[in-house]
mmCIF file of C-alpha atoms in Angstrom:
data_model
loop_
_atom_site.group_PDB
_atom_site.id
_atom_site.type_symbol
_atom_site.label_atom_id
_atom_site.label_comp_id
_atom_site.label_asym_id
_atom_site.label_seq_id
_atom_site.Cartn_x
_atom_site.Cartn_y
_atom_site.Cartn_z
ATOM 1 C CA UNK A 288 -17.732 -16.505 20.047
ATOM 2 C CA UNK A 289 -15.775 -18.246 17.078
ATOM 3 C CA UNK A 290 -16.368 -16.842 13.520
ATOM 4 C CA UNK A 291 -18.788 -18.959 11.369
ATOM 5 C CA UNK A 292 -16.370 -21.771 9.345
ATOM 6 C CA UNK A 293 -18.463 -21.415 6.123
ATOM 7 C CA UNK A 294 -20.515 -18.791 4.315
ATOM 8 C CA UNK A 295 -23.633 -20.935 4.977
ATOM 9 C CA UNK A 296 -22.845 -20.606 8.851
ATOM 10 C CA UNK A 297 -22.316 -17.273 8.405
ATOM 11 C CA UNK A 298 -26.023 -16.387 6.847
ATOM 12 C CA UNK A 299 -27.530 -18.731 9.505
ATOM 13 C CA UNK A 300 -25.777 -16.441 12.226
ATOM 14 C CA UNK A 301 -27.032 -13.305 10.517
ATOM 15 C CA UNK A 302 -30.615 -14.539 10.215
ATOM 16 C CA UNK A 303 -30.451 -15.398 14.083
ATOM 17 C CA UNK A 304 -29.264 -11.808 15.233
ATOM 18 C CA UNK A 305 -31.789 -9.506 16.907
ATOM 19 C CA UNK A 306 -33.278 -6.918 14.716
ATOM 20 C CA UNK A 307 -31.241 -3.630 14.626
ATOM 21 C CA UNK A 308 -33.705 -0.967 12.500
ATOM 22 C CA UNK A 309 -37.252 -1.629 13.457
ATOM 23 C CA UNK A 310 -38.231 -5.351 12.462
ATOM 24 C CA UNK A 311 -35.156 -5.563 10.079
ATOM 25 C CA UNK A 312 -31.588 -6.985 10.662
ATOM 26 C CA UNK A 313 -29.426 -4.436 8.675
ATOM 27 C CA UNK A 314 -26.036 -6.209 7.567
ATOM 28 C CA UNK A 315 -23.362 -3.948 6.341
ATOM 29 C CA UNK A 316 -20.822 -5.324 3.470
ATOM 30 C CA UNK A 317 -17.937 -2.805 3.543
ATOM 31 C CA UNK A 318 -14.635 -3.033 1.804
ATOM 32 C CA UNK A 319 -12.200 -1.273 -0.669
ATOM 33 C CA UNK A 320 -13.801 -0.725 -4.116
ATOM 34 C CA UNK A 321 -13.059 -3.894 -6.132
ATOM 35 C CA UNK A 322 -12.784 -6.258 -3.050
ATOM 36 C CA UNK A 323 -15.863 -8.404 -4.047
ATOM 37 C CA UNK A 324 -18.526 -7.001 -1.660
ATOM 38 C CA UNK A 325 -21.159 -7.273 -4.382
ATOM 39 C CA UNK A 326 -20.426 -10.704 -4.999
ATOM 40 C CA UNK A 327 -20.330 -11.299 -1.247
ATOM 41 C CA UNK A 328 -23.419 -9.808 -0.924
ATOM 42 C CA UNK A 329 -25.069 -11.479 -3.679
ATOM 43 C CA UNK A 330 -24.066 -15.176 -2.223
ATOM 44 C CA UNK A 331 -25.433 -13.911 1.078
ATOM 45 C CA UNK A 332 -28.487 -12.847 -0.165
ATOM 46 C CA UNK A 333 -29.173 -16.312 -1.843
ATOM 47 C CA UNK A 334 -28.369 -18.081 1.192
ATOM 48 C CA UNK A 335 -30.696 -15.938 3.100
ATOM 49 C CA UNK A 336 -33.706 -16.649 0.696
ATOM 50 C CA UNK A 337 -33.452 -13.694 -1.444
ATOM 51 C CA UNK A 338 -32.637 -11.235 1.227
ATOM 52 C CA UNK A 339 -32.957 -7.655 -0.467
ATOM 53 C CA UNK A 340 -29.521 -5.872 -1.116
ATOM 54 C CA UNK A 341 -28.955 -2.049 -1.139
ATOM 55 C CA UNK A 342 -26.201 -1.025 -3.177
ATOM 56 C CA UNK A 343 -24.560 2.222 -2.119
ATOM 57 C CA UNK A 344 -23.501 3.057 -5.791
ATOM 58 C CA UNK A 345 -27.230 3.720 -6.332
ATOM 59 C CA UNK A 346 -27.156 6.448 -3.674
ATOM 60 C CA UNK A 347 -23.881 7.729 -4.442
ATOM 61 C CA UNK A 348 -23.289 10.055 -7.644
ATOM 62 C CA UNK A 349 -20.184 11.496 -9.559
ATOM 63 C CA UNK A 350 -20.911 14.762 -7.656
ATOM 64 C CA UNK A 351 -21.188 13.038 -4.382
ATOM 65 C CA UNK A 352 -19.231 9.957 -4.233
ATOM 66 C CA UNK A 353 -19.710 9.689 0.017
ATOM 67 C CA UNK A 354 -21.961 12.294 0.754
ATOM 68 C CA UNK A 355 -25.240 10.104 0.785
ATOM 69 C CA UNK A 356 -25.625 9.796 4.541
ATOM 70 C CA UNK A 357 -28.773 11.988 4.452
ATOM 71 C CA UNK A 358 -30.175 10.163 1.591
ATOM 72 C CA UNK A 359 -29.825 6.858 3.222
ATOM 73 C CA UNK A 360 -31.405 7.900 6.411
ATOM 74 C CA UNK A 361 -34.347 9.968 4.954
ATOM 75 C CA UNK A 362 -35.208 7.231 2.315
ATOM 76 C CA UNK A 363 -33.962 3.837 3.702
ATOM 77 C CA UNK A 364 -33.181 3.677 7.420
ATOM 78 C CA UNK A 365 -36.107 5.591 8.696
ATOM 79 C CA UNK A 366 -38.644 3.957 6.692
ATOM 80 C CA UNK A 367 -37.279 0.493 7.349
ATOM 81 C CA UNK A 368 -37.183 1.400 10.915
ATOM 82 C CA UNK A 369 -41.014 2.041 10.884
ATOM 83 C CA UNK A 370 -41.588 -1.486 9.174
ATOM 84 C CA UNK A 371 -42.516 0.055 5.890
ATOM 85 C CA UNK A 372 -40.830 -0.298 2.269
ATOM 86 C CA UNK A 373 -38.021 1.983 1.611
ATOM 87 C CA UNK A 374 -37.907 3.890 -1.956
ATOM 88 C CA UNK A 375 -35.409 5.688 -3.431
ATOM 89 C CA UNK A 376 -34.201 6.703 -7.166
ATOM 90 C CA UNK A 377 -31.059 4.904 -8.025
ATOM 91 C CA UNK A 378 -28.281 6.732 -9.763
ATOM 92 C CA UNK A 379 -27.144 5.843 -13.267
ATOM 93 C CA UNK A 380 -23.480 5.939 -13.696
ATOM 94 C CA UNK A 381 -23.535 6.087 -17.464
ATOM 95 C CA UNK A 382 -26.324 8.607 -17.961
ATOM 96 C CA UNK A 383 -25.168 10.669 -14.957
ATOM 97 C CA UNK A 384 -28.845 10.858 -13.616
ATOM 98 C CA UNK A 385 -31.213 9.245 -11.135
ATOM 99 C CA UNK A 386 -33.633 7.213 -13.210
ATOM 100 C CA UNK A 387 -35.300 4.132 -12.020
ATOM 101 C CA UNK A 388 -37.024 3.971 -8.408
ATOM 102 C CA UNK A 389 -35.949 0.986 -6.195
ATOM 103 C CA UNK A 390 -38.259 -0.433 -3.503
ATOM 104 C CA UNK A 391 -36.724 -2.138 -0.513
ATOM 105 C CA UNK A 392 -39.043 -4.187 1.468
ATOM 106 C CA UNK A 393 -38.529 -4.414 5.314
ATOM 107 C CA UNK A 394 -37.396 -8.029 5.241
ATOM 108 C CA UNK A 395 -36.013 -9.649 7.979
ATOM 109 C CA UNK A 396 -32.418 -9.391 6.630
ATOM 110 C CA UNK A 397 -31.556 -6.279 4.151
ATOM 111 C CA UNK A 398 -27.645 -6.179 3.253
ATOM 112 C CA UNK A 399 -26.241 -2.944 2.664
ATOM 113 C CA UNK A 400 -23.113 -3.174 0.428
ATOM 114 C CA UNK A 401 -20.576 -0.636 -0.789
ATOM 115 C CA UNK A 402 -17.699 1.430 0.283
ATOM 116 C CA UNK A 403 -18.940 3.193 3.490
ATOM 117 C CA UNK A 404 -21.355 0.706 4.495
ATOM 118 C CA UNK A 405 -19.603 0.500 8.011
ATOM 119 C CA UNK A 406 -19.396 4.263 8.463
ATOM 120 C CA UNK A 407 -19.814 5.554 11.944
ATOM 121 C CA UNK A 408 -23.148 7.156 11.407
ATOM 122 C CA UNK A 409 -24.507 3.943 10.029
ATOM 123 C CA UNK A 410 -23.112 1.383 12.605
ATOM 124 C CA UNK A 411 -25.627 1.922 15.420
ATOM 125 C CA UNK A 412 -28.408 0.512 13.037
ATOM 126 C CA UNK A 413 -26.337 -2.455 11.832
ATOM 127 C CA UNK A 414 -27.040 -5.664 13.431
ATOM 128 C CA UNK A 415 -23.434 -6.816 11.932
ATOM 129 C CA UNK A 416 -20.821 -5.552 9.992
ATOM 130 C CA UNK A 417 -18.774 -7.496 7.768
ATOM 131 C CA UNK A 418 -15.416 -6.250 5.808
ATOM 132 C CA UNK A 419 -14.462 -7.821 2.544
ATOM 133 C CA UNK A 420 -10.815 -8.372 3.387
ATOM 134 C CA UNK A 421 -8.505 -7.594 0.638
ATOM 135 C CA UNK A 422 -5.613 -5.022 0.563
ATOM 136 C CA UNK A 423 -6.518 -1.730 -0.969
ATOM 137 C CA UNK A 424 -4.064 -1.962 -3.987
ATOM 138 C CA UNK A 425 -5.056 -5.354 -4.785
ATOM 139 C CA UNK A 426 -8.784 -4.456 -4.897
ATOM 140 C CA UNK A 427 -8.220 -1.331 -6.823
ATOM 141 C CA UNK A 428 -6.147 -3.198 -9.455
ATOM 142 C CA UNK A 429 -9.164 -5.762 -9.642
ATOM 143 C CA UNK A 430 -11.532 -2.765 -9.885
ATOM 144 C CA UNK A 431 -9.660 -0.974 -12.818
ATOM 145 C CA UNK A 432 -9.523 -4.374 -14.720
ATOM 146 C CA UNK A 433 -13.222 -4.811 -14.404
ATOM 147 C CA UNK A 434 -14.270 -1.376 -15.404
ATOM 148 C CA UNK A 435 -11.628 -1.067 -18.143
ATOM 149 C CA UNK A 436 -9.711 1.602 -19.692
ATOM 150 C CA UNK A 437 -12.855 4.068 -20.166
ATOM 151 C CA UNK A 438 -13.272 4.613 -16.382
ATOM 152 C CA UNK A 439 -9.563 5.428 -16.114
ATOM 153 C CA UNK A 440 -10.365 9.249 -14.959
ATOM 154 C CA UNK A 441 -13.057 7.994 -12.639
ATOM 155 C CA UNK A 442 -10.437 5.716 -10.821
ATOM 156 C CA UNK A 443 -7.857 8.461 -10.915
ATOM 157 C CA UNK A 444 -10.332 10.577 -8.802
ATOM 158 C CA UNK A 445 -11.799 7.704 -6.637
ATOM 159 C CA UNK A 446 -8.709 6.115 -5.185
ATOM 160 C CA UNK A 447 -7.601 9.428 -3.326
ATOM 161 C CA UNK A 448 -11.286 10.009 -2.317
ATOM 162 C CA UNK A 449 -11.577 6.488 -0.875
ATOM 163 C CA UNK A 450 -8.258 6.951 0.989
ATOM 164 C CA UNK A 451 -9.548 10.124 2.520
ATOM 165 C CA UNK A 452 -12.848 8.489 3.494
ATOM 166 C CA UNK A 453 -11.389 5.579 5.234
ATOM 167 C CA UNK A 454 -8.642 7.893 7.008
ATOM 168 C CA UNK A 455 -11.706 9.926 8.352
ATOM 169 C CA UNK A 456 -14.170 7.332 8.958
ATOM 170 C CA UNK A 457 -12.605 3.720 9.049
ATOM 171 C CA UNK A 458 -14.653 0.593 8.962
ATOM 172 C CA UNK A 459 -12.662 -2.371 9.291
ATOM 173 C CA UNK A 460 -11.722 -1.661 12.856
ATOM 174 C CA UNK A 461 -15.330 -1.871 13.724
ATOM 175 C CA UNK A 462 -16.085 -5.222 11.543
ATOM 176 C CA UNK A 463 -17.663 -8.204 13.336
ATOM 177 C CA UNK A 464 -16.172 -10.425 10.925
ATOM 178 C CA UNK A 465 -13.673 -10.042 8.033
ATOM 179 C CA UNK A 466 -14.484 -12.290 5.064
ATOM 180 C CA UNK A 467 -11.546 -13.010 2.572
ATOM 181 C CA UNK A 468 -11.719 -14.478 -0.639
ATOM 182 C CA UNK A 469 -9.690 -17.815 -0.996
ATOM 183 C CA UNK A 470 -10.074 -18.448 -4.655
ATOM 184 C CA UNK A 471 -11.759 -21.893 -3.827
ATOM 185 C CA UNK A 472 -15.437 -22.401 -4.452
ATOM 186 C CA UNK A 473 -15.909 -19.528 -7.075
ATOM 187 C CA UNK A 474 -14.819 -17.725 -4.808
ATOM 188 C CA UNK A 475 -14.517 -19.506 -1.485
ATOM 189 C CA UNK A 476 -14.164 -17.528 1.639
ATOM 190 C CA UNK A 477 -12.181 -17.415 4.900
ATOM 191 C CA UNK A 478 -14.284 -15.887 7.834
ATOM 192 C CA UNK A 479 -12.360 -14.393 10.809
ATOM 193 C CA UNK A 480 -13.725 -12.781 13.988
ATOM 194 C CA UNK A 481 -13.168 -8.905 13.638
ATOM 195 C CA UNK A 482 -12.630 -6.533 16.594
ATOM 196 C CA UNK A 483 -16.204 -4.802 16.357
ATOM 197 C CA UNK A 484 -17.230 -1.924 18.058
ATOM 198 C CA UNK A 485 -19.848 -0.455 20.191
ATOM 199 C CA UNK A 486 -22.433 1.311 18.227
ATOM 200 C CA UNK A 487 -22.291 5.125 18.386
ATOM 201 C CA UNK A 488 -25.088 7.497 18.348
ATOM 202 C CA UNK A 489 -25.619 9.389 15.146
ATOM 203 C CA UNK A 490 -25.798 13.211 15.600
ATOM 204 C CA UNK A 491 -28.599 15.188 14.599
ATOM 205 C CA UNK A 492 -30.886 12.235 13.646
ATOM 206 C CA UNK A 493 -34.574 12.614 14.425
ATOM 207 C CA UNK A 494 -34.997 8.527 14.606
ATOM 208 C CA UNK A 495 -33.650 6.442 17.176
ATOM 209 C CA UNK A 496 -33.314 2.729 16.519
ATOM 210 C CA UNK A 497 -31.542 0.556 18.841
ATOM 211 C CA UNK A 498 -30.312 -3.049 18.485
ATOM 212 C CA UNK A 499 -32.938 -5.567 19.349
ATOM 213 C CA UNK A 500 -35.711 -2.922 18.869
#
């Protein structure tokens, strides 16, 4: 099946997928920090009529950059799988504390964006995995410019942590579609078919939700 030619066509494709987590079509938007995942998820959300977006930055923290899997399953995946709203307390990266509660409804499509959105433990619950296709060094340069010199120490810690994460648990080889910014259309996108991958059964998870359930 060819890749959708436009972002609008991709949104239509996502809306037509079988449910993957109870009544919800979970769509992962993964990619290197600074690669444009948040913007891509925001534009897809708008095209999907306001689909909810979970930002993995809300679940991670300074102390646990990637150790959020149990939190995601306990507070997000399992409630959505039962068809009820998910509730979690978002992490404030300035205050260094969890502050405001976020309620995520079991909408027809829910987008999960962030580094690690396509990790192996999560893939069985995704209807589709998108990869924001930008080379890591280019993405990190853009992220550093965005965050400014005040976040220099954070980036010095983040880059090796991200390298280690993707070395141990890569997402790009399992992406259904690679979405690359073209710089046209603020931004425009080129969408290519990814290799994709069969879902793996996550270990030690009490809830089992399969594609199309």
